[in-house]
Coordinates of C-alpha atoms in Angstrom, one line a residue:
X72 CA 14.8 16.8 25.6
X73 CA 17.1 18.9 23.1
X74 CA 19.1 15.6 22.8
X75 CA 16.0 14.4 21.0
X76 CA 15.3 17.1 18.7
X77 CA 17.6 16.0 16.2
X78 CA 16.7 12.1 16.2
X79 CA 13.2 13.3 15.3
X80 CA 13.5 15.6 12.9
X81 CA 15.8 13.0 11.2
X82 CA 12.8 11.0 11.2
X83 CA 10.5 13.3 9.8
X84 CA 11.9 14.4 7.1
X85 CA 11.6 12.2 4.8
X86 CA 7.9 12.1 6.1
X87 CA 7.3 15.3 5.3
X88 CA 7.9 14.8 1.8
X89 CA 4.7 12.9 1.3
X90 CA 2.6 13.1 -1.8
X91 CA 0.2 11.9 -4.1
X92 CA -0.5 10.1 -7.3
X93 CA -3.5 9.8 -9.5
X94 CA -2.4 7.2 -12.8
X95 CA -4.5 5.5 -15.1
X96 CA -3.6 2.3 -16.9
X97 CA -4.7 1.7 -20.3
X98 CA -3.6 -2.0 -21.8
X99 CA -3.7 -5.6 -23.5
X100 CA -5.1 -7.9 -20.9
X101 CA -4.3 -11.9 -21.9
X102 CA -5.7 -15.0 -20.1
X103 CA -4.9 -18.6 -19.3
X104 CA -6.2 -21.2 -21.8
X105 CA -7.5 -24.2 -19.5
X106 CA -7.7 -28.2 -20.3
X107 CA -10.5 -29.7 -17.9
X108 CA -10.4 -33.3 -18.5
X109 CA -14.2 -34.5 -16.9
X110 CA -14.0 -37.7 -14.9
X111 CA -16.6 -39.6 -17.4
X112 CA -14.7 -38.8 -20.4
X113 CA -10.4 -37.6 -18.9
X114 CA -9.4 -38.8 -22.4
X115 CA -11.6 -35.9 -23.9
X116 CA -10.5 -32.5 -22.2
X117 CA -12.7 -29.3 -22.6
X118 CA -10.4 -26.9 -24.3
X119 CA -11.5 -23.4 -23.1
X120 CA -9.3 -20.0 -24.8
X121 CA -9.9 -16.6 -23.9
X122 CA -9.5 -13.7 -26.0
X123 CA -7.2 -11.1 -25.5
X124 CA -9.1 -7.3 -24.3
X125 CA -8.0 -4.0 -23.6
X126 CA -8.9 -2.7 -20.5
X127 CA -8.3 0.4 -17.8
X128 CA -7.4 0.7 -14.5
X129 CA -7.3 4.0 -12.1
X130 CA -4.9 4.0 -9.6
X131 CA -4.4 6.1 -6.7
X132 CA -1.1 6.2 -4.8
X133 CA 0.5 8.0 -1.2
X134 CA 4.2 8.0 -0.9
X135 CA 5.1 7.3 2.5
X136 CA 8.5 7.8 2.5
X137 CA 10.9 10.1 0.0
X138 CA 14.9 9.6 -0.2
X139 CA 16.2 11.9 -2.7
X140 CA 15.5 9.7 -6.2
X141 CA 14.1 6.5 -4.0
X142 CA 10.5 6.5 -2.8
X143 CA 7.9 4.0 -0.8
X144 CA 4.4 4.4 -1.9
X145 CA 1.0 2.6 -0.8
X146 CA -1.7 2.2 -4.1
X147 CA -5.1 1.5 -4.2
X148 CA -6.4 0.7 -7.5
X149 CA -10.0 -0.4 -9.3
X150 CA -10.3 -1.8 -12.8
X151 CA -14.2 -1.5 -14.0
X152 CA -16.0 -4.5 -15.6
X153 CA -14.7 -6.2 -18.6
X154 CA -16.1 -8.5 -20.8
X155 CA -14.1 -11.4 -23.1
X156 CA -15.3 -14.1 -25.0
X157 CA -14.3 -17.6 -24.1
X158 CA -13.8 -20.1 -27.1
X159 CA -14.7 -24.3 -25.5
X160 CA -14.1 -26.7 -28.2
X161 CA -13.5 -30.7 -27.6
X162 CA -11.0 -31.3 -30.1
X163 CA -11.5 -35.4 -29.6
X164 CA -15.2 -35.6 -30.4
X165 CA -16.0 -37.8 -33.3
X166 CA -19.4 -37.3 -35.3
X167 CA -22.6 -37.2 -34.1
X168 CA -20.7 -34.9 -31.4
X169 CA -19.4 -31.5 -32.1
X170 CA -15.9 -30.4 -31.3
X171 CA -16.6 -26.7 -31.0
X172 CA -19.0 -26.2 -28.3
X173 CA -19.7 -22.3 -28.9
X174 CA -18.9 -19.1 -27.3
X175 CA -19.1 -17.7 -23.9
X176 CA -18.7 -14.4 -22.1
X177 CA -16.5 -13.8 -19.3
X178 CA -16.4 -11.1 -17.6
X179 CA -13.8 -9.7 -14.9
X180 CA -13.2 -6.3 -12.3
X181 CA -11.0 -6.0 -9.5
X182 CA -9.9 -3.3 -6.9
X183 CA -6.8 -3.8 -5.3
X184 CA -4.0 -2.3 -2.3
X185 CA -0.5 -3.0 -2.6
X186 CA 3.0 -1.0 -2.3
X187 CA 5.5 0.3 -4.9
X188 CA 8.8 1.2 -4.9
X189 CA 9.8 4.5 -7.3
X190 CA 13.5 5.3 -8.4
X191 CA 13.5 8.4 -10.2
X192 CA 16.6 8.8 -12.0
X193 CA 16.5 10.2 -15.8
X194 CA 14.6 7.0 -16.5
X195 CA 11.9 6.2 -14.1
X196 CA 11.5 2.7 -12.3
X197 CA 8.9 1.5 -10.3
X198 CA 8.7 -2.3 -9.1
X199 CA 6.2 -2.9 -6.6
X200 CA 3.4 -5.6 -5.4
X201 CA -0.4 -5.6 -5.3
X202 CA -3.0 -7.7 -3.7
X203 CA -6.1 -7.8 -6.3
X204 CA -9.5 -9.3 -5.2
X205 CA -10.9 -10.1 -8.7
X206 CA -14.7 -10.7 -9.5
X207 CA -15.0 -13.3 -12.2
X208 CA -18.2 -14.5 -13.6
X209 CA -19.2 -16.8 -16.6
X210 CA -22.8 -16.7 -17.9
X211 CA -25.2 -19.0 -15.8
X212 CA -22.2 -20.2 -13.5
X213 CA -22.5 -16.7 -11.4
X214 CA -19.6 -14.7 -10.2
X215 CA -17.0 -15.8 -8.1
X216 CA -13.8 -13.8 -6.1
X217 CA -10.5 -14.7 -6.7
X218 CA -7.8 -13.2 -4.2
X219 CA -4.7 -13.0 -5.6
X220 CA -1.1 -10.9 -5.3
X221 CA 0.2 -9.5 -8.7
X222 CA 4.2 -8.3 -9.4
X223 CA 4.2 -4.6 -11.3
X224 CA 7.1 -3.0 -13.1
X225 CA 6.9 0.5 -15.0
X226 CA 9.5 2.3 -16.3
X227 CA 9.0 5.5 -17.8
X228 CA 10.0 9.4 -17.3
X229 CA 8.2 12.0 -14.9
X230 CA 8.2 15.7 -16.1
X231 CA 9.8 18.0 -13.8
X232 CA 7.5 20.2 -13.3
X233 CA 7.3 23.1 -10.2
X234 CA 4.3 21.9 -8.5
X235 CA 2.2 18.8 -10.7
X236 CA 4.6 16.5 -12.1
X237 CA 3.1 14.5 -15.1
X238 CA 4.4 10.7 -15.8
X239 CA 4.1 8.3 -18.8
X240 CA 5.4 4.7 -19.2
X241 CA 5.2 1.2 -19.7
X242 CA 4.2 -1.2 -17.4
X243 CA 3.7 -4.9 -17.2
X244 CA 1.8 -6.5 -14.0
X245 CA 1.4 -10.4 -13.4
X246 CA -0.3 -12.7 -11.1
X247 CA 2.2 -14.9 -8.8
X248 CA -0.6 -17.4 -8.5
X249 CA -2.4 -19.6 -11.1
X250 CA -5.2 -22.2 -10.8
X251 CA -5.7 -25.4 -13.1
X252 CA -9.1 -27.4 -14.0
X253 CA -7.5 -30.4 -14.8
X254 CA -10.3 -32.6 -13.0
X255 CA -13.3 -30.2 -13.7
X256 CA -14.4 -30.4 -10.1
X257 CA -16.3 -27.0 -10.3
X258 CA -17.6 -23.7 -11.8
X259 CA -15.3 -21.4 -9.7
X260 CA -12.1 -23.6 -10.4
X261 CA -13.4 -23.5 -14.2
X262 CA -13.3 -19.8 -14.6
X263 CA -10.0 -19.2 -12.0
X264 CA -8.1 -21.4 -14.2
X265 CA -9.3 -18.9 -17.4
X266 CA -8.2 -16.0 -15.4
X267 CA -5.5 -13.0 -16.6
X268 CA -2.7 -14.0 -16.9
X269 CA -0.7 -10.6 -17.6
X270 CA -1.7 -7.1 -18.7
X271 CA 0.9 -4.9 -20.5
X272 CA 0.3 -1.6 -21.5
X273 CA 0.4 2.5 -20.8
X274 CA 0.4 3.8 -17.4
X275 CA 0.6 7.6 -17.0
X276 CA -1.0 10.1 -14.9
X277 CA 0.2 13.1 -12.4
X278 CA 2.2 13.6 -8.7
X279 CA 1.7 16.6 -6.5

């Protein structure tokens, strides 16, 4: 039994190091521009552009494991409703038709789980993955959910405090799947192939 005793504690150290993280993302939020090309008319595509928005995302986080500057850390996150406005033009019309075909709203929220690697040396780095289940819905075409995994890096620099160690950085986040609408086959293939396609921006929040 005592031959044991070591092994485990070994083992539980860097367990016993666990903590938590409450963050909040504040950034620029771009999306694809999609080309549907409708199967009366493929010589005429629908050209759809989204504008850019700002948008904020809470993020909670549990570090698992702690190695001196190197921790593992599970994250669940939630990014509230945001609305943008999608611009449809057909740039190939000719007179009686019109090329600009109005405005649209699109709206997107997500909440998502992944993992993150921290490396705390004088300059933070964090590089982790998360799988975000995004709700996407374009006026009278309803909402649709789009499951997707998205890449994070942040770098920044955590305060060494006693107990409550505040953070502050950049960080960039982007999806590693993409959908097009080349054919137009439907509404949910229409707005995945309008949806964000990076967000950049502030992340900062506290560890204890």
């Amino acid at each position: 039994m005592k031959n044991l005793i070591l092994p485990a504690l070994l083992i539980a150290a860097p367990l016993s190091a666990q903590s938590f993280e409450i963050g909040v993302f504040l950034g620029q939020q771009s999306y694809h521009d999609s080309a549907s090309r409708p199967l009366f008319a493929p010589q005429n595509p629908l050209i759809s552009k989204v504008d850019s928005r700002t948008v904020t995302a809470l993020r909670l986080g549990y570090t698992l494991l702690d190695f001196g500057p190197a921790s593992f850390q599970v994250t669940g996150g939630y990014q509230p409703e945001t609305r943008a406005t999608v611009h449809t033009s057909a740039p190939n019309n000719t007179p009686p038709f019109p090329t600009d075909l109005g405005d649209s709203t699109l709206t997107e929220s997500y909440w998502s789980v992944g993992t993150m690697f921290n490396f705390n040396f004088p300059v933070a780095l964090g590089l982790g993955l998360e799988y975000r289940s995004e709700k996407l819905g374009g006026g009278t075409t309803g909402s649709f959910t789009y499951n997707r995994p998205w890449a994070r890096a942040n770098v920044g620099y955590v305060f060494p405090m006693p107990k409550v160690k505040p953070f502050v950085g950049l960080e960039a986040a982007l999806p590693l799947s993409t959908k097009s609408n080349d054919t137009g086959t439907s509404a949910e293939t229409a707005i995945q192939a309008i949806a964000p396609k990076m967000q950049i921006g502030i992340y900062a929040g506290i560890r204890f």
